[in-house]
mmCIF file of C-alpha atoms in Angstrom:
data_model
loop_
_atom_site.group_PDB
_atom_site.id
_atom_site.type_symbol
_atom_site.label_atom_id
_atom_site.label_comp_id
_atom_site.label_asym_id
_atom_site.label_seq_id
_atom_site.Cartn_x
_atom_site.Cartn_y
_atom_site.Cartn_z
ATOM 1 C CA MET A 1 -6.927 10.614 23.517
ATOM 2 C CA LEU A 2 -9.724 8.208 22.583
ATOM 3 C CA ILE A 3 -8.507 6.036 19.725
ATOM 4 C CA GLY A 4 -10.752 3.761 17.673
ATOM 5 C CA CYS A 5 -9.903 0.842 15.409
ATOM 6 C CA PRO A 6 -12.728 -0.560 13.270
ATOM 7 C CA ARG A 7 -12.751 -3.899 11.500
ATOM 8 C CA GLU A 8 -11.608 -3.578 7.877
ATOM 9 C CA ILE A 9 -14.420 -4.040 5.356
ATOM 10 C CA LYS A 10 -12.597 -4.045 2.014
ATOM 11 C CA ASP A 11 -12.903 -7.340 0.136
ATOM 12 C CA HIS A 12 -10.863 -10.057 1.873
ATOM 13 C CA GLU A 13 -9.016 -7.499 3.972
ATOM 14 C CA ASP A 14 -8.119 -9.266 7.203
ATOM 15 C CA ARG A 15 -5.437 -6.889 8.417
ATOM 16 C CA VAL A 16 -6.211 -4.631 11.368
ATOM 17 C CA GLY A 17 -4.942 -1.181 12.297
ATOM 18 C CA LEU A 18 -3.833 -2.065 15.822
ATOM 19 C CA VAL A 19 -2.524 -5.319 17.290
ATOM 20 C CA PRO A 20 -2.891 -6.028 21.029
ATOM 21 C CA THR A 21 0.688 -5.028 21.820
ATOM 22 C CA SER A 22 0.105 -1.653 20.116
ATOM 23 C CA VAL A 23 -3.027 -1.195 22.205
ATOM 24 C CA GLU A 24 -1.001 -1.985 25.299
ATOM 25 C CA GLU A 25 1.515 0.727 24.412
ATOM 26 C CA LEU A 26 -1.182 3.319 23.777
ATOM 27 C CA VAL A 27 -2.925 2.487 27.057
ATOM 28 C CA ALA A 28 0.409 2.703 28.907
ATOM 29 C CA HIS A 29 0.685 6.262 27.582
ATOM 30 C CA GLY A 30 -2.661 7.103 29.166
ATOM 31 C CA HIS A 31 -4.915 6.762 26.124
ATOM 32 C CA SER A 32 -8.186 4.851 25.703
ATOM 33 C CA VAL A 33 -8.684 2.430 22.824
ATOM 34 C CA MET A 34 -11.892 1.071 21.289
ATOM 35 C CA ILE A 35 -11.684 -2.007 19.038
ATOM 36 C CA GLU A 36 -14.581 -3.285 16.954
ATOM 37 C CA THR A 37 -15.482 -6.860 17.835
ATOM 38 C CA ASN A 38 -13.675 -9.473 15.730
ATOM 39 C CA ALA A 39 -11.422 -6.830 14.174
ATOM 40 C CA GLY A 40 -8.395 -9.045 14.845
ATOM 41 C CA ALA A 41 -9.944 -12.380 13.906
ATOM 42 C CA GLY A 42 -8.104 -12.535 10.592
ATOM 43 C CA ILE A 43 -4.708 -12.294 12.297
ATOM 44 C CA GLY A 44 -5.468 -14.720 15.104
ATOM 45 C CA CYS A 45 -6.120 -12.067 17.774
ATOM 46 C CA SER A 46 -9.339 -12.451 19.754
ATOM 47 C CA ASP A 47 -11.462 -9.852 21.505
ATOM 48 C CA GLU A 48 -10.125 -11.313 24.742
ATOM 49 C CA ASP A 49 -6.567 -10.537 23.609
ATOM 50 C CA TYR A 50 -7.532 -6.910 23.086
ATOM 51 C CA VAL A 51 -9.353 -6.674 26.413
ATOM 52 C CA ALA A 52 -6.270 -8.065 28.161
ATOM 53 C CA ALA A 53 -4.225 -5.323 26.479
ATOM 54 C CA GLY A 54 -6.576 -2.672 27.869
ATOM 55 C CA ALA A 55 -9.000 -2.057 25.000
ATOM 56 C CA THR A 56 -12.768 -1.716 25.118
ATOM 57 C CA ILE A 57 -14.657 -3.881 22.621
ATOM 58 C CA VAL A 58 -17.580 -2.294 20.773
ATOM 59 C CA ASP A 59 -20.190 -4.108 18.693
ATOM 60 C CA ASN A 60 -20.158 -1.971 15.549
ATOM 61 C CA PRO A 61 -18.092 0.707 13.805
ATOM 62 C CA ASP A 62 -20.680 3.445 14.287
ATOM 63 C CA GLU A 63 -19.618 3.955 17.899
ATOM 64 C CA ILE A 64 -15.964 4.168 16.889
ATOM 65 C CA PHE A 65 -16.552 6.780 14.190
ATOM 66 C CA ALA A 66 -18.935 8.721 16.438
ATOM 67 C CA LYS A 67 -16.677 8.888 19.495
ATOM 68 C CA ALA A 68 -13.019 8.334 18.560
ATOM 69 C CA GLU A 69 -10.723 11.341 18.319
ATOM 70 C CA MET A 70 -8.376 9.312 16.096
ATOM 71 C CA VAL A 71 -9.403 6.419 13.832
ATOM 72 C CA VAL A 72 -6.603 3.992 13.004
ATOM 73 C CA LYS A 73 -7.090 1.714 9.990
ATOM 74 C CA VAL A 74 -5.122 -0.145 7.349
ATOM 75 C CA LYS A 75 -6.854 0.466 4.033
ATOM 76 C CA GLU A 76 -8.506 3.600 2.718
ATOM 77 C CA PRO A 77 -11.958 4.190 4.205
ATOM 78 C CA GLN A 78 -14.738 2.765 2.084
ATOM 79 C CA ALA A 79 -17.696 4.976 1.109
ATOM 80 C CA VAL A 80 -19.813 3.913 4.079
ATOM 81 C CA GLU A 81 -16.921 4.706 6.419
ATOM 82 C CA ARG A 82 -16.138 8.055 4.816
ATOM 83 C CA ALA A 83 -19.716 9.141 5.433
ATOM 84 C CA LYS A 84 -19.097 8.721 9.188
ATOM 85 C CA LEU A 85 -15.963 10.848 9.404
ATOM 86 C CA ARG A 86 -16.309 14.294 10.931
ATOM 87 C CA GLU A 87 -14.509 17.583 11.362
ATOM 88 C CA GLY A 88 -11.909 17.513 14.122
ATOM 89 C CA GLN A 89 -11.350 13.767 13.797
ATOM 90 C CA ILE A 90 -7.959 12.313 12.827
ATOM 91 C CA LEU A 91 -7.870 9.526 10.244
ATOM 92 C CA TYR A 92 -4.575 7.621 10.233
ATOM 93 C CA THR A 93 -4.331 4.964 7.494
ATOM 94 C CA TYR A 94 -3.298 4.258 3.890
ATOM 95 C CA LEU A 95 -5.164 6.577 1.499
ATOM 96 C CA HIS A 96 -3.603 6.484 -2.014
ATOM 97 C CA LEU A 97 -5.612 9.537 -3.071
ATOM 98 C CA ALA A 98 -4.036 10.621 -6.372
ATOM 99 C CA PRO A 99 -5.906 8.078 -8.551
ATOM 100 C CA ASP A 100 -9.064 8.179 -6.410
ATOM 101 C CA ALA A 101 -11.134 11.318 -7.037
ATOM 102 C CA THR A 102 -14.216 9.970 -5.264
ATOM 103 C CA GLN A 103 -12.425 9.172 -2.026
ATOM 104 C CA THR A 104 -10.616 12.501 -2.075
ATOM 105 C CA ALA A 105 -13.864 14.411 -2.549
ATOM 106 C CA ASP A 106 -15.461 12.559 0.357
ATOM 107 C CA LEU A 107 -12.511 13.217 2.665
ATOM 108 C CA VAL A 108 -12.491 16.890 1.706
ATOM 109 C CA LYS A 109 -16.225 17.064 2.455
ATOM 110 C CA SER A 110 -15.804 15.309 5.812
ATOM 111 C CA GLY A 111 -13.606 18.028 7.295
ATOM 112 C CA ALA A 112 -11.430 15.369 8.934
ATOM 113 C CA THR A 113 -7.646 15.547 9.339
ATOM 114 C CA CYS A 114 -6.354 12.716 7.153
ATOM 115 C CA ILE A 115 -2.808 11.420 7.551
ATOM 116 C CA ALA A 116 -1.664 8.913 4.933
ATOM 117 C CA TYR A 117 0.804 6.202 5.835
ATOM 118 C CA GLU A 118 2.214 6.164 2.306
ATOM 119 C CA THR A 119 3.491 9.753 2.319
ATOM 120 C CA VAL A 120 5.127 9.842 5.752
ATOM 121 C CA THR A 121 8.869 10.106 5.144
ATOM 122 C CA SER A 122 12.138 9.356 6.931
ATOM 123 C CA PRO A 123 15.328 11.432 7.223
ATOM 124 C CA THR A 124 16.783 9.432 4.316
ATOM 125 C CA GLY A 125 13.814 10.212 2.062
ATOM 126 C CA ALA A 126 12.396 6.698 2.383
ATOM 127 C CA LEU A 127 8.739 5.892 3.095
ATOM 128 C CA PRO A 128 8.887 3.963 6.383
ATOM 129 C CA LEU A 129 5.176 3.203 6.681
ATOM 130 C CA LEU A 130 4.950 1.985 3.082
ATOM 131 C CA PHE A 131 8.189 -0.020 3.297
ATOM 132 C CA PRO A 132 6.837 -3.105 5.128
ATOM 133 C CA MET A 133 3.862 -3.514 2.790
ATOM 134 C CA SER A 134 6.125 -2.970 -0.213
ATOM 135 C CA GLU A 135 8.283 -5.797 1.094
ATOM 136 C CA VAL A 136 5.269 -8.074 1.469
ATOM 137 C CA ALA A 137 3.739 -7.180 -1.904
ATOM 138 C CA GLY A 138 7.088 -7.602 -3.641
ATOM 139 C CA ARG A 139 7.581 -11.042 -2.141
ATOM 140 C CA LEU A 140 4.019 -12.038 -3.014
ATOM 141 C CA ALA A 141 4.243 -10.905 -6.635
ATOM 142 C CA PRO A 142 6.299 -13.833 -8.030
ATOM 143 C CA GLN A 143 4.166 -16.222 -5.985
ATOM 144 C CA VAL A 144 0.838 -15.000 -7.392
ATOM 145 C CA GLY A 145 2.412 -14.613 -10.821
ATOM 146 C CA ALA A 146 3.579 -18.228 -10.724
ATOM 147 C CA GLN A 147 0.051 -19.369 -9.859
ATOM 148 C CA ALA A 148 -1.409 -17.328 -12.709
ATOM 149 C CA LEU A 149 1.085 -18.885 -15.137
ATOM 150 C CA GLU A 150 -0.344 -22.308 -14.332
ATOM 151 C CA ASN A 151 -3.011 -23.636 -16.686
ATOM 152 C CA ASN A 152 -5.638 -23.499 -13.957
ATOM 153 C CA GLY A 153 -4.699 -19.851 -13.364
ATOM 154 C CA GLY A 154 -5.336 -18.971 -16.999
ATOM 155 C CA GLY A 155 -1.666 -18.964 -17.976
ATOM 156 C CA MET A 156 0.275 -20.881 -20.577
ATOM 157 C CA GLY A 157 1.307 -23.629 -18.187
ATOM 158 C CA ILE A 158 4.834 -22.577 -17.281
ATOM 159 C CA LEU A 159 6.658 -23.577 -14.099
ATOM 160 C CA LEU A 160 8.482 -20.470 -12.952
ATOM 161 C CA GLY A 161 11.729 -22.284 -12.200
ATOM 162 C CA GLY A 162 11.584 -24.783 -15.082
ATOM 163 C CA VAL A 163 13.246 -28.185 -14.794
ATOM 164 C CA PRO A 164 16.507 -29.582 -16.171
ATOM 165 C CA GLY A 165 16.246 -29.516 -19.954
ATOM 166 C CA VAL A 166 13.354 -27.005 -19.964
ATOM 167 C CA ASP A 167 13.839 -23.246 -19.676
ATOM 168 C CA SER A 168 12.690 -21.372 -16.600
ATOM 169 C CA ALA A 169 10.243 -18.491 -16.986
ATOM 170 C CA GLU A 170 11.406 -15.079 -18.138
ATOM 171 C CA VAL A 171 10.446 -12.593 -15.408
ATOM 172 C CA VAL A 172 10.722 -8.837 -15.968
ATOM 173 C CA ILE A 173 10.511 -6.553 -12.937
ATOM 174 C CA ILE A 174 9.876 -2.875 -13.634
ATOM 175 C CA GLY A 175 11.219 -0.816 -10.755
ATOM 176 C CA ALA A 176 14.246 -1.550 -8.572
ATOM 177 C CA GLY A 177 12.902 -0.123 -5.321
ATOM 178 C CA VAL A 178 11.701 -1.982 -2.244
ATOM 179 C CA SER A 179 8.969 -4.009 -3.954
ATOM 180 C CA GLY A 180 11.067 -4.700 -7.022
ATOM 181 C CA THR A 181 14.075 -5.859 -5.025
ATOM 182 C CA ASN A 182 11.940 -8.169 -2.909
ATOM 183 C CA ALA A 183 10.215 -9.530 -6.012
ATOM 184 C CA ALA A 184 13.620 -10.243 -7.550
ATOM 185 C CA ARG A 185 14.771 -12.055 -4.418
ATOM 186 C CA ILE A 186 11.794 -14.434 -4.513
ATOM 187 C CA ALA A 187 11.737 -14.908 -8.294
ATOM 188 C CA LEU A 188 15.446 -15.769 -8.334
ATOM 189 C CA GLY A 189 14.908 -18.108 -5.394
ATOM 190 C CA MET A 190 12.190 -19.874 -7.377
ATOM 191 C CA GLY A 191 14.639 -20.411 -10.219
ATOM 192 C CA ALA A 192 13.307 -17.875 -12.727
ATOM 193 C CA SER A 193 15.388 -15.900 -15.200
ATOM 194 C CA VAL A 194 15.024 -12.310 -13.961
ATOM 195 C CA THR A 195 15.512 -8.959 -15.677
ATOM 196 C CA MET A 196 15.152 -5.745 -13.676
ATOM 197 C CA VAL A 197 14.299 -2.443 -15.370
ATOM 198 C CA ASP A 198 14.812 0.962 -13.751
ATOM 199 C CA ARG A 199 15.737 4.504 -14.771
ATOM 200 C CA SER A 200 18.199 4.795 -11.891
ATOM 201 C CA VAL A 201 21.577 3.355 -12.804
ATOM 202 C CA ASN A 202 22.511 3.437 -9.118
ATOM 203 C CA ALA A 203 19.489 1.271 -8.291
ATOM 204 C CA LEU A 204 20.513 -1.189 -11.010
ATOM 205 C CA ARG A 205 24.060 -1.251 -9.635
ATOM 206 C CA ALA A 206 22.658 -1.978 -6.187
ATOM 207 C CA ALA A 207 20.670 -4.884 -7.638
ATOM 208 C CA VAL A 208 23.791 -6.336 -9.220
ATOM 209 C CA ASP A 209 25.729 -5.866 -5.985
ATOM 210 C CA ARG A 210 22.968 -7.746 -4.128
ATOM 211 C CA PHE A 211 22.188 -10.532 -6.589
ATOM 212 C CA GLY A 212 25.346 -10.771 -8.676
ATOM 213 C CA THR A 213 25.260 -12.115 -12.199
ATOM 214 C CA ALA A 214 22.048 -14.006 -11.475
ATOM 215 C CA ILE A 215 20.109 -10.877 -12.401
ATOM 216 C CA LYS A 216 20.062 -8.978 -15.687
ATOM 217 C CA THR A 217 19.548 -5.215 -15.611
ATOM 218 C CA VAL A 218 18.151 -2.880 -18.259
ATOM 219 C CA TYR A 219 17.932 0.903 -18.252
ATOM 220 C CA SER A 220 14.334 2.096 -18.392
ATOM 221 C CA ASN A 221 13.191 3.763 -21.566
ATOM 222 C CA LYS A 222 10.243 3.059 -23.849
ATOM 223 C CA GLY A 223 12.175 0.939 -26.321
ATOM 224 C CA ASN A 224 13.902 -1.168 -23.685
ATOM 225 C CA ILE A 225 10.658 -1.715 -21.787
ATOM 226 C CA ALA A 226 8.882 -2.783 -24.984
ATOM 227 C CA ALA A 227 11.617 -5.290 -25.856
ATOM 228 C CA ALA A 228 11.725 -6.752 -22.351
ATOM 229 C CA VAL A 229 7.952 -7.056 -22.057
ATOM 230 C CA ALA A 230 7.601 -8.763 -25.448
ATOM 231 C CA ASN A 231 10.006 -11.487 -24.324
ATOM 232 C CA ALA A 232 8.541 -11.959 -20.857
ATOM 233 C CA ASP A 233 6.387 -14.720 -19.429
ATOM 234 C CA LEU A 234 5.719 -12.680 -16.286
ATOM 235 C CA VAL A 235 5.994 -8.897 -15.874
ATOM 236 C CA ILE A 236 5.853 -7.423 -12.365
ATOM 237 C CA GLY A 237 5.236 -3.676 -12.153
ATOM 238 C CA THR A 238 6.509 -1.995 -8.967
ATOM 239 C CA VAL A 239 6.880 1.644 -9.996
ATOM 240 C CA LEU A 240 6.238 4.263 -7.303
ATOM 241 C CA ILE A 241 6.191 8.059 -7.280
ATOM 242 C CA PRO A 242 5.367 9.019 -3.670
ATOM 243 C CA GLY A 243 1.791 10.250 -3.352
ATOM 244 C CA ALA A 244 1.330 10.635 -7.111
ATOM 245 C CA GLU A 245 -0.460 8.567 -9.715
ATOM 246 C CA THR A 246 1.795 5.906 -11.212
ATOM 247 C CA PRO A 247 2.918 6.508 -14.819
ATOM 248 C CA LYS A 248 1.678 3.960 -17.383
ATOM 249 C CA LEU A 249 5.059 2.610 -18.464
ATOM 250 C CA VAL A 250 3.667 -0.505 -20.160
ATOM 251 C CA THR A 251 1.285 0.489 -22.952
ATOM 252 C CA ALA A 252 -1.650 -1.468 -24.372
ATOM 253 C CA ASP A 253 0.427 -2.124 -27.518
ATOM 254 C CA MET A 254 3.178 -3.656 -25.382
ATOM 255 C CA ILE A 255 0.603 -5.943 -23.757
ATOM 256 C CA LYS A 256 -0.529 -7.034 -27.243
ATOM 257 C CA SER A 257 3.069 -7.997 -28.047
ATOM 258 C CA MET A 258 3.160 -10.580 -25.243
ATOM 259 C CA ARG A 259 2.419 -14.255 -25.823
ATOM 260 C CA ASP A 260 -1.040 -15.572 -24.989
ATOM 261 C CA GLY A 261 -1.045 -16.929 -21.462
ATOM 262 C CA SER A 262 1.632 -14.524 -20.240
ATOM 263 C CA VAL A 263 0.985 -12.755 -16.936
ATOM 264 C CA VAL A 264 1.341 -9.256 -15.534
ATOM 265 C CA VAL A 265 1.206 -8.431 -11.811
ATOM 266 C CA ASP A 266 0.634 -4.756 -11.019
ATOM 267 C CA VAL A 267 1.953 -4.096 -7.515
ATOM 268 C CA ALA A 268 1.491 -0.366 -8.197
ATOM 269 C CA ILE A 269 -2.285 -0.628 -8.633
ATOM 270 C CA ASP A 270 -2.978 1.215 -5.335
ATOM 271 C CA GLN A 271 -1.599 4.339 -7.003
ATOM 272 C CA GLY A 272 -3.336 3.687 -10.328
ATOM 273 C CA GLY A 273 -1.072 1.002 -11.776
ATOM 274 C CA CYS A 274 1.828 1.077 -14.238
ATOM 275 C CA PHE A 275 0.174 -0.963 -17.020
ATOM 276 C CA GLU A 276 -2.150 0.917 -19.352
ATOM 277 C CA THR A 277 -4.519 -2.055 -19.254
ATOM 278 C CA SER A 278 -4.659 -2.272 -15.441
ATOM 279 C CA LYS A 279 -7.822 -1.968 -13.373
ATOM 280 C CA ALA A 280 -8.102 -2.757 -9.683
ATOM 281 C CA THR A 281 -9.257 -6.262 -8.750
ATOM 282 C CA THR A 282 -10.001 -8.054 -5.484
ATOM 283 C CA HIS A 283 -8.875 -11.215 -3.743
ATOM 284 C CA SER A 284 -12.309 -12.671 -4.560
ATOM 285 C CA ASP A 285 -11.813 -12.075 -8.284
ATOM 286 C CA PRO A 286 -8.109 -11.328 -8.731
ATOM 287 C CA THR A 287 -7.480 -11.692 -12.464
ATOM 288 C CA TYR A 288 -8.846 -10.791 -15.868
ATOM 289 C CA VAL A 289 -7.516 -11.193 -19.422
ATOM 290 C CA VAL A 290 -6.664 -8.517 -21.969
ATOM 291 C CA ASP A 291 -5.363 -9.559 -25.401
ATOM 292 C CA GLY A 292 -4.590 -13.028 -24.089
ATOM 293 C CA VAL A 293 -2.534 -11.711 -21.142
ATOM 294 C CA VAL A 294 -3.604 -12.536 -17.582
ATOM 295 C CA HIS A 295 -3.691 -9.433 -15.352
ATOM 296 C CA TYR A 296 -3.387 -9.704 -11.558
ATOM 297 C CA CYS A 297 -4.182 -6.278 -10.097
ATOM 298 C CA VAL A 298 -5.350 -6.829 -6.518
ATOM 299 C CA ALA A 299 -5.352 -3.470 -4.745
ATOM 300 C CA ASN A 300 -4.605 -4.879 -1.286
ATOM 301 C CA MET A 301 -2.159 -7.665 -2.032
ATOM 302 C CA PRO A 302 -0.698 -7.913 1.507
ATOM 303 C CA GLY A 303 -4.188 -8.579 2.867
ATOM 304 C CA CYS A 304 -3.894 -12.237 1.893
ATOM 305 C CA VAL A 305 -1.085 -12.714 4.421
ATOM 306 C CA ALA A 306 -2.807 -10.616 7.032
ATOM 307 C CA ARG A 307 -0.954 -11.720 10.143
ATOM 308 C CA THR A 308 2.521 -11.132 8.750
ATOM 309 C CA SER A 309 1.430 -7.865 7.165
ATOM 310 C CA THR A 310 -0.356 -6.492 10.220
ATOM 311 C CA PHE A 311 2.484 -7.064 12.649
ATOM 312 C CA ALA A 312 5.006 -5.653 10.167
ATOM 313 C CA LEU A 313 2.811 -2.602 9.606
ATOM 314 C CA ASN A 314 2.266 -1.961 13.327
ATOM 315 C CA ASN A 315 6.018 -2.030 13.902
ATOM 316 C CA ALA A 316 6.233 0.983 11.598
ATOM 317 C CA THR A 317 3.016 2.884 12.381
ATOM 318 C CA LEU A 318 2.943 2.701 16.179
ATOM 319 C CA PRO A 319 5.635 5.339 16.949
ATOM 320 C CA PHE A 320 3.778 7.920 14.868
ATOM 321 C CA ALA A 321 0.423 6.916 16.390
ATOM 322 C CA LEU A 322 1.913 7.488 19.835
ATOM 323 C CA ALA A 323 3.206 10.915 18.794
ATOM 324 C CA LEU A 324 -0.207 11.920 17.437
ATOM 325 C CA ALA A 325 -1.966 10.701 20.580
ATOM 326 C CA ASP A 326 0.555 12.060 23.086
ATOM 327 C CA LYS A 327 0.991 15.512 21.563
ATOM 328 C CA GLY A 328 -2.143 16.003 19.484
ATOM 329 C CA TRP A 329 -1.867 16.203 15.715
ATOM 330 C CA VAL A 330 -0.916 19.895 15.607
ATOM 331 C CA GLN A 331 2.116 19.649 17.874
ATOM 332 C CA ALA A 332 3.117 16.235 16.503
ATOM 333 C CA LEU A 333 3.206 17.609 12.956
ATOM 334 C CA LYS A 334 5.001 20.776 14.038
ATOM 335 C CA ASP A 335 7.668 18.706 15.767
ATOM 336 C CA ASP A 336 8.234 16.192 12.962
ATOM 337 C CA VAL A 337 8.480 17.250 9.326
ATOM 338 C CA HIS A 338 8.395 13.601 8.269
ATOM 339 C CA LEU A 339 5.042 12.972 9.943
ATOM 340 C CA ARG A 340 3.912 16.339 8.564
ATOM 341 C CA ASN A 341 4.497 14.976 5.072
ATOM 342 C CA GLY A 342 1.756 12.467 5.798
ATOM 343 C CA LEU A 343 -0.945 15.146 5.998
ATOM 344 C CA ASN A 344 -3.020 14.819 2.820
ATOM 345 C CA VAL A 345 -6.352 16.446 3.703
ATOM 346 C CA HIS A 346 -7.360 18.813 6.507
ATOM 347 C CA GLU A 347 -10.701 20.549 7.068
ATOM 348 C CA GLY A 348 -11.646 20.549 3.413
ATOM 349 C CA LYS A 349 -8.198 21.414 2.060
ATOM 350 C CA VAL A 350 -5.824 19.168 0.102
ATOM 351 C CA THR A 351 -2.426 19.447 1.751
ATOM 352 C CA TYR A 352 -0.333 17.089 -0.386
ATOM 353 C CA GLU A 353 0.880 18.693 -3.597
ATOM 354 C CA ALA A 354 0.913 15.596 -5.804
ATOM 355 C CA VAL A 355 -2.703 14.820 -4.889
ATOM 356 C CA ALA A 356 -3.827 18.393 -5.514
ATOM 357 C CA SER A 357 -2.045 18.410 -8.876
ATOM 358 C CA ALA A 358 -3.465 15.051 -9.959
ATOM 359 C CA LEU A 359 -7.068 15.895 -9.066
ATOM 360 C CA GLY A 360 -7.282 19.632 -9.731
ATOM 361 C CA TYR A 361 -7.495 20.946 -6.169
ATOM 362 C CA ASP A 362 -5.847 24.080 -4.855
ATOM 363 C CA TYR A 363 -2.803 23.016 -2.868
ATOM 364 C CA VAL A 364 -2.543 24.294 0.688
ATOM 365 C CA SER A 365 0.714 23.383 2.423
ATOM 366 C CA ALA A 366 0.773 21.668 5.785
ATOM 367 C CA GLU A 367 3.102 24.431 6.967
ATOM 368 C CA SER A 368 0.506 27.095 6.257
ATOM 369 C CA ILE A 369 -2.135 25.048 8.102
ATOM 370 C CA LEU A 370 0.196 24.848 11.112
ATOM 371 C CA GLY A 371 1.292 28.478 10.945
ATOM 372 C CA LEU A 372 4.930 27.590 10.270
#
């Protein structure tokens, strides 16, 4: 199979879909790989590194989209990229379609076969291709939140960990999954006072087992969320419903109840965000203020630590890329129900139920596409 990897063009997105060692594996399996020049510059991988791994370097993305049988990316294709996709081509990347009607419409129109990292599953029900970026984003969240709490970040001038004689910051983490747990680990390590909110009592028990009495836990309901948010200096939202738009658990009225100079970090913004006042921002312009509260809602948070993120992502995505290339997408999806769950759009049909429901498309199952 001819596989292409273009340079990412989203704002300050320095990750890349394939690292040289992944290219080497694909080539060893008999496949050809095209890499756009300087695609790996942001992670410290040169064109020469890719050539040594067996790739061909091309000068622009047009050749990749025109020739590649499978396009491997990190972030969702931007409008100019979506216009280059074609029927019969495989797109393998993060998509986050449920809150993005425009992207979905373009992918449907393209006729391409679009496999989303974030809905591929594991035998345990986990999301193995989302997991590494959830880890990174969770660990980044207290860090960016701490910067936003500084006066020069627009915040009220609070040091997250405090000092002897002065209270540490009150951090509320909504969601006790992968991102939430990693956010708690870093926030506690920075000396903050941390409260975790979740509707799963088992997840809260797991948090207590992991962090002990250092962490406070609260069952998630509207009243408890409102009380926790009103008392918080920093709220980190990490809620995830696989493939679906994130529910707005923190309302605009709850934001109004927070002190001026407080901060919210919406890790869930890729799926629409869990704060009613959230809107996607970029690394170039990461924050805005609503009712005195600083909002950090960067839609590609892990992109700011591109090297760590890219290698972690490739560790997870490469086995599935090899299956798609070795077997072809039809046989690969027939053989693996978990990879099959990643199919979101195929030849003008929406094949992921949560996306179809969110955006008003007829749902066509992957099984019916494959004749299973």
